[in-house]
PDB file of C-alpha atoms in Angstrom:
ATOM      1  CA  UNK A1247       0.000   0.000   0.000  1.00 44.00           C
ATOM      2  CA  UNK A1248       1.364   3.448  -0.946  1.00 44.00           C
ATOM      3  CA  UNK A1249       1.858   6.122   1.742  1.00 46.00           C
ATOM      4  CA  UNK A1250      -0.753   8.441   0.159  1.00 45.00           C
ATOM      5  CA  UNK A1251      -3.443   5.722   0.141  1.00 44.00           C
ATOM      6  CA  UNK A1252      -6.517   6.555   2.310  1.00 43.00           C
ATOM      7  CA  UNK A1253      -6.214   3.305   4.251  1.00 44.00           C
ATOM      8  CA  UNK A1254      -2.679   4.301   5.193  1.00 42.00           C
ATOM      9  CA  UNK A1255      -3.989   7.601   6.614  1.00 40.00           C
ATOM     10  CA  UNK A1256      -6.609   5.783   8.680  1.00 42.00           C
ATOM     11  CA  UNK A1257      -3.937   3.388   9.906  1.00 41.00           C
ATOM     12  CA  UNK A1258      -1.706   6.314  10.861  1.00 40.00           C
ATOM     13  CA  UNK A1259      -4.482   7.979  12.882  1.00 39.00           C
ATOM     14  CA  UNK A1260      -5.253   4.725  14.739  1.00 44.00           C
ATOM     15  CA  UNK A1261      -1.617   4.191  15.708  1.00 45.00           C
ATOM     16  CA  UNK A1262      -0.963   7.869  16.390  1.00 45.00           C
ATOM     17  CA  UNK A1263      -4.074   9.281  18.067  1.00 48.00           C
ATOM     18  CA  UNK A1264      -2.539  12.734  18.406  1.00 47.00           C
ATOM     19  CA  UNK A1265      -1.887  13.059  14.670  1.00 43.00           C
ATOM     20  CA  UNK A1266      -5.057  15.008  13.853  1.00 44.00           C
ATOM     21  CA  UNK A1267      -4.910  17.145  16.991  1.00 45.00           C
ATOM     22  CA  UNK A1268      -1.342  18.051  16.013  1.00 44.00           C
ATOM     23  CA  UNK A1269      -2.568  19.011  12.532  1.00 47.00           C
ATOM     24  CA  UNK A1270      -5.328  21.173  14.067  1.00 49.00           C
ATOM     25  CA  UNK A1271      -2.768  22.809  16.372  1.00 51.00           C
ATOM     26  CA  UNK A1272      -0.587  23.665  13.354  1.00 53.00           C
ATOM     27  CA  UNK A1273      -3.612  25.252  11.650  1.00 53.00           C
ATOM     28  CA  UNK A1274      -4.221  27.508  14.644  1.00 54.00           C
ATOM     29  CA  UNK A1275      -0.559  28.620  14.493  1.00 78.00           C
ATOM     30  CA  UNK A1276      -1.105  29.939  10.959  1.00 91.00           C
ATOM     31  CA  UNK A1277      -0.909  33.691  10.491  1.00 93.00           C
ATOM     32  CA  UNK A1278      -2.599  36.138   8.168  1.00 92.00           C
ATOM     33  CA  UNK A1279      -1.440  39.478   6.847  1.00 92.00           C
ATOM     34  CA  UNK A1280      -3.909  42.328   7.324  1.00 93.00           C
ATOM     35  CA  UNK A1281      -3.407  45.528   5.347  1.00 91.00           C
ATOM     36  CA  UNK A1282      -4.871  48.990   5.826  1.00 90.00           C
ATOM     37  CA  UNK A1283      -3.971  52.236   4.083  1.00 89.00           C
ATOM     38  CA  UNK A1284      -1.359  53.043   6.715  1.00 92.00           C
ATOM     39  CA  UNK A1285      -0.065  49.732   8.093  1.00 92.00           C
ATOM     40  CA  UNK A1286       0.343  46.006   7.675  1.00 93.00           C
ATOM     41  CA  UNK A1287      -0.271  43.736  10.633  1.00 93.00           C
ATOM     42  CA  UNK A1288       0.538  40.012  10.922  1.00 93.00           C
ATOM     43  CA  UNK A1289      -1.925  38.195  13.191  1.00 93.00           C
ATOM     44  CA  UNK A1290      -2.202  34.553  14.281  1.00 94.00           C
ATOM     45  CA  UNK A1291      -5.554  33.044  13.244  1.00 95.00           C
ATOM     46  CA  UNK A1292      -6.171  31.827  16.790  1.00 94.00           C
ATOM     47  CA  UNK A1293      -6.165  35.472  17.952  1.00 95.00           C
ATOM     48  CA  UNK A1294      -8.947  36.563  15.579  1.00 96.00           C
ATOM     49  CA  UNK A1295     -12.342  36.506  17.305  1.00 97.00           C
ATOM     50  CA  UNK A1296     -14.494  37.626  14.394  1.00 97.00           C
ATOM     51  CA  UNK A1297     -14.649  39.846  11.336  1.00 97.00           C
ATOM     52  CA  UNK A1298     -17.467  42.264  10.534  1.00 96.00           C
ATOM     53  CA  UNK A1299     -18.254  44.802   7.840  1.00 93.00           C
ATOM     54  CA  UNK A1300     -18.555  48.405   8.948  1.00 80.00           C
ATOM     55  CA  UNK A1301     -18.559  51.519   6.723  1.00 76.00           C
ATOM     56  CA  UNK A1302     -17.255  49.572   3.703  1.00 79.00           C
ATOM     57  CA  UNK A1303     -14.292  48.256   5.695  1.00 88.00           C
ATOM     58  CA  UNK A1304     -13.710  44.843   7.229  1.00 94.00           C
ATOM     59  CA  UNK A1305     -13.165  45.200  10.961  1.00 95.00           C
ATOM     60  CA  UNK A1306     -11.064  42.413  12.451  1.00 96.00           C
ATOM     61  CA  UNK A1307     -11.612  41.898  16.190  1.00 96.00           C
ATOM     62  CA  UNK A1308      -8.422  40.536  17.697  1.00 96.00           C
ATOM     63  CA  UNK A1309      -8.082  38.958  21.140  1.00 92.00           C
ATOM     64  CA  UNK A1310      -6.457  41.391  23.634  1.00 85.00           C
ATOM     65  CA  UNK A1311      -5.457  43.848  20.886  1.00 89.00           C
ATOM     66  CA  UNK A1312      -7.043  46.882  19.233  1.00 90.00           C
ATOM     67  CA  UNK A1313      -9.508  46.180  16.425  1.00 92.00           C
ATOM     68  CA  UNK A1314      -8.087  46.505  12.934  1.00 94.00           C
ATOM     69  CA  UNK A1315      -9.888  47.953   9.897  1.00 93.00           C
ATOM     70  CA  UNK A1316      -8.766  46.817   6.482  1.00 92.00           C
ATOM     71  CA  UNK A1317      -9.791  47.301   2.878  1.00 86.00           C
ATOM     72  CA  UNK A1318     -10.869  43.769   2.072  1.00 88.00           C
ATOM     73  CA  UNK A1319     -14.228  42.121   1.509  1.00 91.00           C
ATOM     74  CA  UNK A1320     -15.683  39.451   3.754  1.00 93.00           C
ATOM     75  CA  UNK A1321     -15.974  37.243   0.660  1.00 93.00           C
ATOM     76  CA  UNK A1322     -12.181  37.362   0.290  1.00 92.00           C
ATOM     77  CA  UNK A1323     -11.687  36.575   3.987  1.00 94.00           C
ATOM     78  CA  UNK A1324     -14.255  33.773   3.816  1.00 94.00           C
ATOM     79  CA  UNK A1325     -12.467  32.110   0.905  1.00 93.00           C
ATOM     80  CA  UNK A1326      -9.129  32.265   2.723  1.00 92.00           C
ATOM     81  CA  UNK A1327     -10.312  31.302   6.222  1.00 93.00           C
ATOM     82  CA  UNK A1328     -13.042  28.727   5.543  1.00 87.00           C
ATOM     83  CA  UNK A1329     -10.709  25.746   5.975  1.00 89.00           C
ATOM     84  CA  UNK A1330      -9.417  27.092   9.300  1.00 92.00           C
ATOM     85  CA  UNK A1331     -12.586  26.816  11.440  1.00 93.00           C
ATOM     86  CA  UNK A1332     -13.966  30.222  10.524  1.00 96.00           C
ATOM     87  CA  UNK A1333     -17.635  30.340   9.560  1.00 97.00           C
ATOM     88  CA  UNK A1334     -19.779  32.974   7.861  1.00 97.00           C
ATOM     89  CA  UNK A1335     -22.803  33.417  10.128  1.00 97.00           C
ATOM     90  CA  UNK A1336     -24.351  36.490   8.536  1.00 96.00           C
ATOM     91  CA  UNK A1337     -23.873  38.617   5.425  1.00 94.00           C
ATOM     92  CA  UNK A1338     -21.791  40.983   7.551  1.00 95.00           C
ATOM     93  CA  UNK A1339     -19.955  38.597   9.910  1.00 97.00           C
ATOM     94  CA  UNK A1340     -17.456  35.711  10.037  1.00 98.00           C
ATOM     95  CA  UNK A1341     -16.609  34.067  13.380  1.00 97.00           C
ATOM     96  CA  UNK A1342     -13.673  32.010  14.607  1.00 96.00           C
ATOM     97  CA  UNK A1343     -15.396  28.866  15.883  1.00 96.00           C
ATOM     98  CA  UNK A1344     -12.746  28.433  18.588  1.00 95.00           C
ATOM     99  CA  UNK A1345     -13.953  31.646  20.242  1.00 96.00           C
ATOM    100  CA  UNK A1346     -17.660  30.712  20.336  1.00 97.00           C
ATOM    101  CA  UNK A1347     -18.780  30.335  23.931  1.00 96.00           C
ATOM    102  CA  UNK A1348     -22.549  29.909  23.535  1.00 96.00           C
ATOM    103  CA  UNK A1349     -25.278  29.717  20.894  1.00 97.00           C
ATOM    104  CA  UNK A1350     -28.848  30.656  21.845  1.00 96.00           C
ATOM    105  CA  UNK A1351     -30.989  28.745  19.364  1.00 92.00           C
ATOM    106  CA  UNK A1352     -34.190  30.619  20.225  1.00 93.00           C
ATOM    107  CA  UNK A1353     -32.695  34.059  19.532  1.00 95.00           C
ATOM    108  CA  UNK A1354     -30.123  33.013  16.904  1.00 95.00           C
ATOM    109  CA  UNK A1355     -27.409  34.721  18.949  1.00 97.00           C
ATOM    110  CA  UNK A1356     -23.793  33.679  19.391  1.00 97.00           C
ATOM    111  CA  UNK A1357     -21.894  34.801  22.468  1.00 97.00           C
ATOM    112  CA  UNK A1358     -18.173  34.965  21.850  1.00 97.00           C
ATOM    113  CA  UNK A1359     -15.638  34.399  24.619  1.00 95.00           C
ATOM    114  CA  UNK A1360     -14.968  38.155  24.815  1.00 94.00           C
ATOM    115  CA  UNK A1361     -18.667  38.794  25.628  1.00 95.00           C
ATOM    116  CA  UNK A1362     -19.583  40.077  22.159  1.00 95.00           C
ATOM    117  CA  UNK A1363     -22.978  38.877  20.845  1.00 97.00           C
ATOM    118  CA  UNK A1364     -23.563  38.282  17.135  1.00 97.00           C
ATOM    119  CA  UNK A1365     -26.614  37.364  15.076  1.00 97.00           C
ATOM    120  CA  UNK A1366     -26.756  34.213  12.979  1.00 97.00           C
ATOM    121  CA  UNK A1367     -28.973  34.525   9.923  1.00 97.00           C
ATOM    122  CA  UNK A1368     -31.708  31.892   9.685  1.00 95.00           C
ATOM    123  CA  UNK A1369     -30.358  30.509   6.415  1.00 96.00           C
ATOM    124  CA  UNK A1370     -26.897  29.952   7.938  1.00 96.00           C
ATOM    125  CA  UNK A1371     -27.914  28.296  11.244  1.00 96.00           C
ATOM    126  CA  UNK A1372     -27.648  24.676  10.096  1.00 96.00           C
ATOM    127  CA  UNK A1373     -24.237  25.188   8.484  1.00 95.00           C
ATOM    128  CA  UNK A1374     -23.016  27.060  11.575  1.00 96.00           C
ATOM    129  CA  UNK A1375     -24.086  24.290  13.975  1.00 96.00           C
ATOM    130  CA  UNK A1376     -22.554  21.634  11.732  1.00 95.00           C
ATOM    131  CA  UNK A1377     -19.236  23.519  11.477  1.00 95.00           C
ATOM    132  CA  UNK A1378     -19.242  24.210  15.233  1.00 95.00           C
ATOM    133  CA  UNK A1379     -19.638  20.492  16.006  1.00 93.00           C
ATOM    134  CA  UNK A1380     -16.797  19.590  13.626  1.00 90.00           C
ATOM    135  CA  UNK A1381     -14.480  22.214  15.134  1.00 88.00           C
ATOM    136  CA  UNK A1382     -14.624  20.710  18.630  1.00 82.00           C
TER     137      UNK A1382
END
């Protein structure tokens, strides 16, 4: 059996139970470059709480640091961050699933671990819950 064969991957994960958690840890160590008109900031993905649109700018909320406004669309961020446990929950918001503390199903509200509350659009609820379960 060749090393790239799917059965080999399954065998590897059975014999090395920490393999996938190590891969997830490496993903959270990934960084992104954020650019505004006056500065460029490099931020670890695990530090990003959420991204929202405000006044035609994407506002990136960063754990324990000042918010950062950049000239980039949420569609561009979504395409880049989708594979890293970020989920679009509304037309104007993307959340880092590792910072979700609570989801109130009756009100469609997410509470992030910094206390911020965000709306989840009705059409995105199922996908959000599914992605949240997979991120744990």
